[in-house]
Short mmCIF file of C-alpha atoms in Angstrom, two decimals:
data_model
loop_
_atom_site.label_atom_id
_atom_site.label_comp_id
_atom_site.label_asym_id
_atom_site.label_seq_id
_atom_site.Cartn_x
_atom_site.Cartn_y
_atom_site.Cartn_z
CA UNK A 1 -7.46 -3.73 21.87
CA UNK A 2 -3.89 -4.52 21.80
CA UNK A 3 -2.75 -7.82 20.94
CA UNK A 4 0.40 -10.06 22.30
CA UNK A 5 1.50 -11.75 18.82
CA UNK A 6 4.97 -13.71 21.13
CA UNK A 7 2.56 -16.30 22.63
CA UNK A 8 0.13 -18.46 20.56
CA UNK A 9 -0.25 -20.21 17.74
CA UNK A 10 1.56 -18.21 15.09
CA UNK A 11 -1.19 -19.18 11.81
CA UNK A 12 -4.04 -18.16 13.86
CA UNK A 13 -2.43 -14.98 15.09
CA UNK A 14 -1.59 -14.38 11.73
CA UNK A 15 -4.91 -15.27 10.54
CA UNK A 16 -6.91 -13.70 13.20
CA UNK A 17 -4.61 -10.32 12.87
CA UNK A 18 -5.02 -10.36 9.13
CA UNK A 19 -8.69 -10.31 8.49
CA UNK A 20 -9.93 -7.37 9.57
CA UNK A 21 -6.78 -5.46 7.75
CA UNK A 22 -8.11 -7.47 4.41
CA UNK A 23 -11.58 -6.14 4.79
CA UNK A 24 -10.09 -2.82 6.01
CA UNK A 25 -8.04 -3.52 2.76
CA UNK A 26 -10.79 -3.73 0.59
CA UNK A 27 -13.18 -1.06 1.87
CA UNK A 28 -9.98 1.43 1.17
CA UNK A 29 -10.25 -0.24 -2.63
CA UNK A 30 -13.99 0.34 -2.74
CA UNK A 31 -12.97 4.10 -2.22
CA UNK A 32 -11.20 3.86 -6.19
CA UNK A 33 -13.68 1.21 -7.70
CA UNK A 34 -16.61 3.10 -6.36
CA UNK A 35 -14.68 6.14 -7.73
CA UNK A 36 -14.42 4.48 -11.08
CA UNK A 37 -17.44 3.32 -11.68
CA UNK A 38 -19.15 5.88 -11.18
CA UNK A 39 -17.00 8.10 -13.07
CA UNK A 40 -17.32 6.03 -15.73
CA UNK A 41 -21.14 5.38 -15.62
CA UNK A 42 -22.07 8.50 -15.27
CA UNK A 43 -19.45 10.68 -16.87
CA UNK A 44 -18.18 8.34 -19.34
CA UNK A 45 -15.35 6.54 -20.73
CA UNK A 46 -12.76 10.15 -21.21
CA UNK A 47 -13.99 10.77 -17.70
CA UNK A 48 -12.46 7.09 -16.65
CA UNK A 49 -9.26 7.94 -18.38
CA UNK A 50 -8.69 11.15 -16.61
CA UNK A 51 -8.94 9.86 -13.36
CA UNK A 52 -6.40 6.49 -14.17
CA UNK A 53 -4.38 8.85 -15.97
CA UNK A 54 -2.08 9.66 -12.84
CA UNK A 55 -2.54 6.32 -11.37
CA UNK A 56 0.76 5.58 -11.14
CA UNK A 57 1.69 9.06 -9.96
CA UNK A 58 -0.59 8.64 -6.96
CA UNK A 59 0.96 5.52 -6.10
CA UNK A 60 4.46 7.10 -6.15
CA UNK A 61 3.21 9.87 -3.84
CA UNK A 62 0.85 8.33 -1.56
CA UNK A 63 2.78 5.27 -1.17
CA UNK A 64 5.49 6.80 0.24
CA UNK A 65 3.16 8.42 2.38
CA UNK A 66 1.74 5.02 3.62
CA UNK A 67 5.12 3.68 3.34
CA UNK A 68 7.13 5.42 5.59
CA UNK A 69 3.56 5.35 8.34
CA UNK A 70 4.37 1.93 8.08
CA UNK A 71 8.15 2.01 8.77
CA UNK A 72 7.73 4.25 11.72
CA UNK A 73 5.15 1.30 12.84
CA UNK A 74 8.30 -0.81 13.45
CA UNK A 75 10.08 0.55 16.28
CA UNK A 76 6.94 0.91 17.85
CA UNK A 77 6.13 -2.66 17.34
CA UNK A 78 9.32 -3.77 18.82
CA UNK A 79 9.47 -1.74 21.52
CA UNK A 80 5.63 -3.04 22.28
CA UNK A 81 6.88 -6.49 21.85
CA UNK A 82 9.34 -5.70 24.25
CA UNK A 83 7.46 -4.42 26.69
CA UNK A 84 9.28 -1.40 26.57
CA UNK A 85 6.54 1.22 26.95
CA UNK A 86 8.20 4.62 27.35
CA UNK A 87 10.37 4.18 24.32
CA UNK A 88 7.37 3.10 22.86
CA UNK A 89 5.65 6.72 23.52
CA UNK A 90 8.82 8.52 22.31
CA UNK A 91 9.16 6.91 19.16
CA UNK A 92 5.35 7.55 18.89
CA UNK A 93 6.05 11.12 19.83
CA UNK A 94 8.78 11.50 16.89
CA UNK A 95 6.43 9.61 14.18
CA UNK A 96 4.01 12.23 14.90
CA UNK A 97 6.53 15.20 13.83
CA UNK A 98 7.97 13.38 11.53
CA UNK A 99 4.76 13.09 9.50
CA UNK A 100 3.40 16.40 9.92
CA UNK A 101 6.55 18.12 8.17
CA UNK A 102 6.42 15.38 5.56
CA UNK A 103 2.93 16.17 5.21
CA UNK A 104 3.74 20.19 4.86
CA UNK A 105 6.87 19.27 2.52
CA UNK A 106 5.11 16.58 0.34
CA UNK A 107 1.61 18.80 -0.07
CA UNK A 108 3.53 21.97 -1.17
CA UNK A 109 5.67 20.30 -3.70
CA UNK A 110 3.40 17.68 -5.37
CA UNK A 111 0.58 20.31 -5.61
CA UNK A 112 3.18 23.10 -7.37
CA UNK A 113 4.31 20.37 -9.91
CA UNK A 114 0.75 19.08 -11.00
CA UNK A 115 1.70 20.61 -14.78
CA UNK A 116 5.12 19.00 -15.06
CA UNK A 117 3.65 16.03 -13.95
CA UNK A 118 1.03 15.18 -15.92
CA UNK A 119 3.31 16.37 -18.64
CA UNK A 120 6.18 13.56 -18.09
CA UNK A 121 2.61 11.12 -18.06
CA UNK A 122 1.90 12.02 -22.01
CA UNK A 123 -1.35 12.82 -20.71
CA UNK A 124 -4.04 13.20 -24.03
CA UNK A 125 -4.70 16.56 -24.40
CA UNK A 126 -8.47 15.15 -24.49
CA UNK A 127 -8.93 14.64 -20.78
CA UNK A 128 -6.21 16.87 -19.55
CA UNK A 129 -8.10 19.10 -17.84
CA UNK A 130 -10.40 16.60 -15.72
CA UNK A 131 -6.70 14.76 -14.71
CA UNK A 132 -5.47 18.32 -13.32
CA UNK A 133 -8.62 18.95 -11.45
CA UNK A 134 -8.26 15.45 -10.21
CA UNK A 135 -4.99 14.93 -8.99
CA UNK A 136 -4.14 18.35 -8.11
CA UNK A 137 -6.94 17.56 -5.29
CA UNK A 138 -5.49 14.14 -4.05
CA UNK A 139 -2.39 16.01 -3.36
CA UNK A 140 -3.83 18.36 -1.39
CA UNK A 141 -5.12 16.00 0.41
CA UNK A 142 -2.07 14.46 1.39
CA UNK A 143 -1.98 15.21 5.50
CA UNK A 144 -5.13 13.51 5.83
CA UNK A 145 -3.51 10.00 4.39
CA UNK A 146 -0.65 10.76 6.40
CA UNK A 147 -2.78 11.01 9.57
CA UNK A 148 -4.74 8.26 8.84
CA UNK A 149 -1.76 5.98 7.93
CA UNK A 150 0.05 6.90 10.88
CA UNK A 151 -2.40 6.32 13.64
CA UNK A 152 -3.72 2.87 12.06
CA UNK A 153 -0.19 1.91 11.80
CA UNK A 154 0.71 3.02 15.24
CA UNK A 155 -2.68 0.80 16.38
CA UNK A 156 -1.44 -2.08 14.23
CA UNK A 157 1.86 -2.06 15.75
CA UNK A 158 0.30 -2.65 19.06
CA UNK A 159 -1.86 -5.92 17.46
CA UNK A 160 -5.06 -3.80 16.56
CA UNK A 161 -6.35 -4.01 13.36
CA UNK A 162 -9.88 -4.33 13.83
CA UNK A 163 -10.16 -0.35 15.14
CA UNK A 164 -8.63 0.86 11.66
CA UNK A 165 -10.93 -1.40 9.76
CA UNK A 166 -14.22 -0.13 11.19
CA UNK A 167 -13.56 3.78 10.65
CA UNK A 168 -12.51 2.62 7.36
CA UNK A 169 -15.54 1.10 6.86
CA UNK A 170 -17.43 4.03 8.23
CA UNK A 171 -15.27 5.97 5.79
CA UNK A 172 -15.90 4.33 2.87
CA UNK A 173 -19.48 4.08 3.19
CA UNK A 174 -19.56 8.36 3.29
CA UNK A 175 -16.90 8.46 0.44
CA UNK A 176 -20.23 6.50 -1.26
CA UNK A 177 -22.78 9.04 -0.46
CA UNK A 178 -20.50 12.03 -1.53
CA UNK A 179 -19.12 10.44 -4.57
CA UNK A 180 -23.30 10.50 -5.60
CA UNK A 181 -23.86 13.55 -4.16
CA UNK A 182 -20.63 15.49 -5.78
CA UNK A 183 -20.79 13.94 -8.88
CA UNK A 184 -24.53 14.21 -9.79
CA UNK A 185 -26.00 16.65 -7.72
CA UNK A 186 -23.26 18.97 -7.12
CA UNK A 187 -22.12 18.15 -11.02
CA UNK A 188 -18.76 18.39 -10.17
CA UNK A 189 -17.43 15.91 -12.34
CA UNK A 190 -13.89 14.04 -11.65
CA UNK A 191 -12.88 16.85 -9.33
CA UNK A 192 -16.21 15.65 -7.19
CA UNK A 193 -15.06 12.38 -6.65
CA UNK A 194 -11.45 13.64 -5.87
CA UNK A 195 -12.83 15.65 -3.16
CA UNK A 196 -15.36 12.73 -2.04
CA UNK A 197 -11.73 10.48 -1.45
CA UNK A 198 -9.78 13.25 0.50
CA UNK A 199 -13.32 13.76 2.80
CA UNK A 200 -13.52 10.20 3.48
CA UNK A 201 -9.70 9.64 4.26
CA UNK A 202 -9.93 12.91 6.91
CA UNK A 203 -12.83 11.40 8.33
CA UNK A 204 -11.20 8.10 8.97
CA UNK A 205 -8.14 9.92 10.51
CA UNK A 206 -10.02 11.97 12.78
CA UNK A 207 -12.09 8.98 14.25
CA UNK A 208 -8.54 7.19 15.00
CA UNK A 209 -7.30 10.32 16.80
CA UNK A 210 -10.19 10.55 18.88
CA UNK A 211 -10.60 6.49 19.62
CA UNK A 212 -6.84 6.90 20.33
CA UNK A 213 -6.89 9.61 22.97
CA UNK A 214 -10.60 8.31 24.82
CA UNK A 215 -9.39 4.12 24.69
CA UNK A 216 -6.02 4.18 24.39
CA UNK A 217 -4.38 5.23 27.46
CA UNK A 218 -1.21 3.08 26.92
CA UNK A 219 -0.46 4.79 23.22
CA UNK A 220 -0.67 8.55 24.69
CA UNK A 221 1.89 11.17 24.99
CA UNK A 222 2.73 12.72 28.46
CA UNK A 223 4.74 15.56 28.57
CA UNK A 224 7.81 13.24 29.46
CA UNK A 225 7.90 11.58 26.17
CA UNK A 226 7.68 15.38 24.65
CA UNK A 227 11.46 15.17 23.87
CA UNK A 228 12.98 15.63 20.99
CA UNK A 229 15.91 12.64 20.82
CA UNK A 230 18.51 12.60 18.22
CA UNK A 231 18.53 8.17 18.23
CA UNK A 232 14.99 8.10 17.96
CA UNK A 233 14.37 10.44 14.90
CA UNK A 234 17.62 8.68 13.44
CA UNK A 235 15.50 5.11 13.90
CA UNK A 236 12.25 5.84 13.15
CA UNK A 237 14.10 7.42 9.33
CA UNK A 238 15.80 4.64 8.97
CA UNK A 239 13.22 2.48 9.07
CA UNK A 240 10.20 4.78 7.33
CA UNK A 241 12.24 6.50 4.60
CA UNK A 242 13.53 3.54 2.89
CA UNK A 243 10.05 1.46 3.60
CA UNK A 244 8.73 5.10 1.85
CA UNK A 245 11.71 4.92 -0.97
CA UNK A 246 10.57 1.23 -1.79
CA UNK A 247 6.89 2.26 -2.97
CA UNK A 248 8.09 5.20 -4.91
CA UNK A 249 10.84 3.66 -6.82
CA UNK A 250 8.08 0.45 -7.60
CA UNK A 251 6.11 3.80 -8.32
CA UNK A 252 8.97 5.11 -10.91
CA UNK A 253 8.63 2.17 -13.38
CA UNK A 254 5.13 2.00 -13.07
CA UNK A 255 5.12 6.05 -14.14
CA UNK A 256 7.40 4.73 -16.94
CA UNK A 257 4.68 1.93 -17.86
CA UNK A 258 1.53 4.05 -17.69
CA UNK A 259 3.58 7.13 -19.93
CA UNK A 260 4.11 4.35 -22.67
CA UNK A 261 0.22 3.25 -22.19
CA UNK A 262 -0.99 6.93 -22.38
CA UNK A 263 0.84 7.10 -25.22
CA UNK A 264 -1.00 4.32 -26.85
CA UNK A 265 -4.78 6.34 -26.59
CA UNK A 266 -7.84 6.44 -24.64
CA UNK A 267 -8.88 3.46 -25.36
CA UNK A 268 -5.93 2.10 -23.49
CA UNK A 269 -5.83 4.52 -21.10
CA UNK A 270 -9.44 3.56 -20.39
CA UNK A 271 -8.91 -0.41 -20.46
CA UNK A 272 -5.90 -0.25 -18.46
CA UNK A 273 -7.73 1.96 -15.55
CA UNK A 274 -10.42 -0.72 -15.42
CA UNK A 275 -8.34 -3.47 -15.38
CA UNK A 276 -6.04 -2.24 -12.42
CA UNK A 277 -8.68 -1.19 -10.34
CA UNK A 278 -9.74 -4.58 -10.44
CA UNK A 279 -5.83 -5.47 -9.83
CA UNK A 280 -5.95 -3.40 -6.88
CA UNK A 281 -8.52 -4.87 -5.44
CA UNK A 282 -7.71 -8.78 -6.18
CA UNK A 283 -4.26 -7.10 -4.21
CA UNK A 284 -5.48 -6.64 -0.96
CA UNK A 285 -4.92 -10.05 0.88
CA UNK A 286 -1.77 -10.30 -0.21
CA UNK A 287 -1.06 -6.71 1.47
CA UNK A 288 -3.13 -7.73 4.41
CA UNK A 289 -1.03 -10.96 5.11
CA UNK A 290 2.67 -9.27 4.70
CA UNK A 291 1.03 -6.71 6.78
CA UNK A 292 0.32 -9.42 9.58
CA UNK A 293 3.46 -11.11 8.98
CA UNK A 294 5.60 -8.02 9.09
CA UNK A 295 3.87 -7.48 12.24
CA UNK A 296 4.01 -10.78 13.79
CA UNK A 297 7.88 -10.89 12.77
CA UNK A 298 8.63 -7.10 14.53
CA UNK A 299 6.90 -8.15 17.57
CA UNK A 300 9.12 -11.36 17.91
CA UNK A 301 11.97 -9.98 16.80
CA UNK A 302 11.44 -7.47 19.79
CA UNK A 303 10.75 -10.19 22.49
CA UNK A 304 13.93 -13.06 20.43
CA UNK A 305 11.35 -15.66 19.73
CA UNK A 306 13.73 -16.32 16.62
CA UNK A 307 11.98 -19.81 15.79
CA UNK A 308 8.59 -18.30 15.82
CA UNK A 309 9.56 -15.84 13.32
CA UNK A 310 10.60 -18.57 10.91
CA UNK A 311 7.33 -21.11 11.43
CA UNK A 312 5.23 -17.66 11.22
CA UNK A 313 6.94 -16.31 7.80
CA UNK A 314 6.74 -20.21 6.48
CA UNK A 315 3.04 -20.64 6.95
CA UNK A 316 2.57 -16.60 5.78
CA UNK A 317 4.14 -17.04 2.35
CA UNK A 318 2.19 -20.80 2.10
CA UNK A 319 -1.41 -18.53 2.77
CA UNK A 320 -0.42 -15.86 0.22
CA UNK A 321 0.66 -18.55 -2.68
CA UNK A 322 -2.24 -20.20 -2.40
CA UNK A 323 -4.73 -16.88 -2.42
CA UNK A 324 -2.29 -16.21 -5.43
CA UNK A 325 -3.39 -19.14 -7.79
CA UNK A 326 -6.87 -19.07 -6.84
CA UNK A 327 -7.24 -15.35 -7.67
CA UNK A 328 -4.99 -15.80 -10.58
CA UNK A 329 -8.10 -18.04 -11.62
CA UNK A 330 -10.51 -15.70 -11.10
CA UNK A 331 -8.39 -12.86 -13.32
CA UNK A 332 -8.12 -15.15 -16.37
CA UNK A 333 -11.69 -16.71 -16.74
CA UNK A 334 -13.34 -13.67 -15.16
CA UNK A 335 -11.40 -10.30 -15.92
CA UNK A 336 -14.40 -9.26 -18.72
CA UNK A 337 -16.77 -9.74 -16.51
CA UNK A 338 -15.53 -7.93 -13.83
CA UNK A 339 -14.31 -5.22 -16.31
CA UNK A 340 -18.01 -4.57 -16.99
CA UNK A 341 -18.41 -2.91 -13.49
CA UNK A 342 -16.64 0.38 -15.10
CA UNK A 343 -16.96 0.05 -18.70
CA UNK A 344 -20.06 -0.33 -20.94
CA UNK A 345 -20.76 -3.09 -22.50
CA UNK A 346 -21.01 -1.18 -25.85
CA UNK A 347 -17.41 -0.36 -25.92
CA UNK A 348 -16.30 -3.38 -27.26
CA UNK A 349 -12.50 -2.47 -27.51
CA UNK A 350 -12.07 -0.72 -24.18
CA UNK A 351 -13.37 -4.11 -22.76
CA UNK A 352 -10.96 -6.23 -25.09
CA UNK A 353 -8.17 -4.40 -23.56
CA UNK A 354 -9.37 -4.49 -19.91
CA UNK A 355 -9.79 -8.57 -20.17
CA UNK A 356 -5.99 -9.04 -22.08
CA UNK A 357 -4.50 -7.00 -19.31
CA UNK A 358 -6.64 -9.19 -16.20
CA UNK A 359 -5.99 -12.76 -18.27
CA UNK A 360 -2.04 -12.37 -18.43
CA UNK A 361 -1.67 -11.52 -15.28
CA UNK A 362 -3.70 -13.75 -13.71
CA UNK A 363 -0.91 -16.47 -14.72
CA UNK A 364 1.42 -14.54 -12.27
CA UNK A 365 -0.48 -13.58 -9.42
CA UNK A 366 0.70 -16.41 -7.25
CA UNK A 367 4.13 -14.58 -7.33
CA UNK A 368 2.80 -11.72 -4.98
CA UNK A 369 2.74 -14.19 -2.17
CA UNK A 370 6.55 -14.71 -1.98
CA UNK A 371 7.12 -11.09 -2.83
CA UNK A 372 5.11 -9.25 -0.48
CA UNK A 373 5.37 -11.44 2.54
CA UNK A 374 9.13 -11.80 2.03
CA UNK A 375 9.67 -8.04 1.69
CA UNK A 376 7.35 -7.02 4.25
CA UNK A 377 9.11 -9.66 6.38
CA UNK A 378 12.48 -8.06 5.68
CA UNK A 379 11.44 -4.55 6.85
CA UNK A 380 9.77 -6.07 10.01
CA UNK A 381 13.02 -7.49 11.28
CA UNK A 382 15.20 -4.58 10.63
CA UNK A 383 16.49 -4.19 6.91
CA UNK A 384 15.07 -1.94 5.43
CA UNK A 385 17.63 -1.13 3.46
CA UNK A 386 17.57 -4.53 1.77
CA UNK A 387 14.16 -4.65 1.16
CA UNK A 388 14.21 -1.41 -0.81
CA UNK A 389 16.80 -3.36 -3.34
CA UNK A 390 12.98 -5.37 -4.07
CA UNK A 391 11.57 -2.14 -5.04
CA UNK A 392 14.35 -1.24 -7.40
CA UNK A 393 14.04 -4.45 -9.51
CA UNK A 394 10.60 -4.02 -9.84
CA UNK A 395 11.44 -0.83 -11.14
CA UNK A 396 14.01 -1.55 -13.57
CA UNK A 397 11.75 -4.52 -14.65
CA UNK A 398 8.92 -2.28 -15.95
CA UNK A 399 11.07 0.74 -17.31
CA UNK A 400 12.65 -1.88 -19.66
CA UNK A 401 9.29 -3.83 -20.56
CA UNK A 402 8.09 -0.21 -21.00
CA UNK A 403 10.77 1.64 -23.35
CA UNK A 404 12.31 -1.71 -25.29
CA UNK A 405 9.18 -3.67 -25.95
CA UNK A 406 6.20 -1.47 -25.50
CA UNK A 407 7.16 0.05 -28.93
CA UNK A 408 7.50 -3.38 -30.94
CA UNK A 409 4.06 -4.94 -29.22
CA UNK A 410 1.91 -2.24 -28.08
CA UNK A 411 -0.43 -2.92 -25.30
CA UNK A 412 0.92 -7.17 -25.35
CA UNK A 413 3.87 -5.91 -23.37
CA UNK A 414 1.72 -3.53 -20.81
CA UNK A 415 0.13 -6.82 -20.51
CA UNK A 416 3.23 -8.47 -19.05
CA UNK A 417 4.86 -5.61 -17.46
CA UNK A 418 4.04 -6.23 -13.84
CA UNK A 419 4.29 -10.02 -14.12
CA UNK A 420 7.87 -9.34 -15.16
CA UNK A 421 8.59 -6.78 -12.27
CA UNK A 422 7.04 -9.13 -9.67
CA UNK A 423 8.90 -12.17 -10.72
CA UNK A 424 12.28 -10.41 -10.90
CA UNK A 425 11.60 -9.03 -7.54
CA UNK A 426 10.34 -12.29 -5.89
CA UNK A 427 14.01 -14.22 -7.02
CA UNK A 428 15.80 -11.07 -5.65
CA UNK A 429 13.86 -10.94 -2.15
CA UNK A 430 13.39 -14.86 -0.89
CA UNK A 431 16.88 -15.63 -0.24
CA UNK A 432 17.33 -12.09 0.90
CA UNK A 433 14.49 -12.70 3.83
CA UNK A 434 16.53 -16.25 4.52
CA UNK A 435 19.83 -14.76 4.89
CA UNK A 436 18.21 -11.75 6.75
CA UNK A 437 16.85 -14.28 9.59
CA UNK A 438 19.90 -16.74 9.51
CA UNK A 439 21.69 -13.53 10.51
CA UNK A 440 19.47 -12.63 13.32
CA UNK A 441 19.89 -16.32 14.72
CA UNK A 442 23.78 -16.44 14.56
CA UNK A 443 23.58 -12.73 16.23
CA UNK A 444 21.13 -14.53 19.12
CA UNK A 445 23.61 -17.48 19.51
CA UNK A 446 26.67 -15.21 19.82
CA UNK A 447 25.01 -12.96 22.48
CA UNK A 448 24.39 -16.17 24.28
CA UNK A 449 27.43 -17.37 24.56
CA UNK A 450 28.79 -13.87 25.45
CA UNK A 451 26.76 -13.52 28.41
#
């Protein structure tokens, strides 16, 4: 059901908005812990490495994938907001192109340079093979994110989260049964729980397109909204290329960062893949509340509730702070713990690893709270372009934690590698997002007094 985020109490919107995206969130984590552990359970620790092995490389690709789904959200958004309904359809109308020659583009290329990729990783020559098998499958996989992405962003723009949250679940709870039944029945090894992921992801596309089309009356395309329009393609890439750009070039340094921790050996590789899967997962309410916030900002934006946008992004950064420092908590007394739900507890020095990388980081979590609700913020109201600048820092962050003092300290400085990229980031984006909406209120006040 569509929801009106321009009347109400902003927190509870927020709130009532985010929650089913954080469980939504988290059942799209389950997808790579349930992935890893049983990878690593059943298949062992090499197995483990050669699936985290291209982490980083995923993230490049598939986040711009989900980033630029979630730039062509914006419009939409606004144009909802607005009440605007036909431009609503046509911008839906052009997302939908848009994605499926990304998808063609972005399948054909990525799959092609699997080799040269994995190559520029320093991938061990150990668990090459598996990694291949592994990614090479993820990528071609790539139009069923992009379908999936799209359509729950298109039904978040219009204040539904709950819909992409229960085929997720759905989703997730096959990606389970065929993780099991690849992996140990089929014996298919890390390319069996590649092929489990891509399965689920289609699945969870497919049940939007069809709960779309059968509930959602207001969010389908007539003929009339069939038309190609130069100003609406040029929008919708304005606002989903650079949102894309941003997760890649975060994606760049962390390529940069995993290449000097593959370099390091397997027992690295191993700890670090344990430890950010559990990173990954402590993530998700902070993506879940930017998420809300990002949408809460577009719709306002759309209908010039200017004040609301302010007390909304206030309280939004205050929730994801908070989560921040109580996870952060959790990271630093409880990393080897939770590092035992993918490793044994026999290999002492994978483990080691895994709980250094969780307990320094946990010091910085609270960080993501400013960072991802300010940039998320930024691209809700319009600038895009500025946000990406976020993205960069993080970027150059890690690629100089990774090449000046990975060498002199070893896995210490992967350690501290994201902490540094977040709080660089954060200082860059916070009085970015203020300027950004002191901008927007000096525009409102000068078309006032115009009219």
């Amino acid at each position: 059901m569509a929801k009106n985020m321009t009347e109400g109490s902003p927190l509870k919107l927020i709130i009532q908005f985010a929650l089913p995206l954080l469980v939504g969130n988290l059942f799209q984590q389950t997808y790579n812990i349930v992935d890893a552990s049983i990878v690593g359970r059943c298949l062992g620790e090499k197995a483990l490495a050669s699936v985290g092995a291209s982490s980083s490389v995923q993230f490049l690709v598939l986040g711009f994938c989900i980033g630029i789904c979630c730039g062509f959200g914006i419009p939409i958004a606004q144009r909802f907001g607005g009440k605007d309904y036909t431009q609503m359809r046509s911008y839906i109308f052009h997302a939908v192109i848009l994605a499926a020659v990304t998808a063609v583009i972005m399948t054909i290329a990525c799959a092609a340079l699997c080799p040269q990729i994995l190559a520029l990783l320093s991938t061990p020559d150990d668990i090459y093979q598996d990694a291949y098998r592994y990614l090479l499958i993820i990528f071609l996989g790539i139009p069923f994110t992009l379908l999936y992405n799209l359509l729950s962003g298109i039904l978040r723009a219009v204040g539904d989260s709950k819909t992409p949250f229960l085929f997720l679940a759905f989703s997730t709870v096959l990606n389970i049964a065929l993780d099991l039944f690849f992996i140990l029945v089929l014996q298919l090894g890390c390319a069996g729980a590649a092929t489990a992921t891509i399965t689920a992801q289609a699945v969870s596309g497919i049940l939007c397109l069809v709960y779309i089309r059968k509930r959602f009356p207001l969010l389908c395309i007539s003929k009339e909204d069939c038309k190609l329009r130069k100003n609406a393609t040029k929008t919708l890439l304005v606002m989903g290329v650079p949102m894309g750009l941003q997760y890649s070039i975060t994606a760049i340094g962390s390529m940069v960062m995993q290449s000097a921790n593959n370099g390091l050996g397997s027992v690295y590789v191993s700890g670090f893949t344990a430890g950010m899967r559990i990173k990954q997962f402590a993530m998700c309410p902070f993506d879940a509340i930017a998420t809300a916030v990002s949408t809460f900002c577009s719709q306002n934006l759309g209908a010039m509730k200017i004040e609301r946008i302010k007390k909304g992004l206030r309280q939004g950064i205050g929730i994801g702070v908070l989560y921040g420092i109580c996870a952060g908590l959790v990271l630093i007394f409880g990393g080897r713990t939770l590092s035992l739900l993918f490793i044994s507890k026999n290999a002492v020095e994978v483990l080691d690893a895994s709980a250094l990388y969780l307990r320094c980081m946990g010091f910085f979590f609270w960080s993501l709270g400013i960072l991802n609700v300010c940039r998320m913020s930024v691209q809700g109201l319009g600038y895009s372009g500025r946000a990406i600048f976020s993205g960069l820092v993080e970027m150059v962050a890690r690629i100089i934690v990774s090449l000046v003092f990975v060498p002199m300290f070893g896995f210490y400085a992967i350690c501290f590698a994201d902490q540094t990229a977040w709080v660089s980031a954060a200082l860059y984006i916070l009085p970015v997002c203020i300027f950004c909406i002191r901008k927007i209120t000096k525009e409102k006040k000068e078309s006032l007094e115009t009219k």
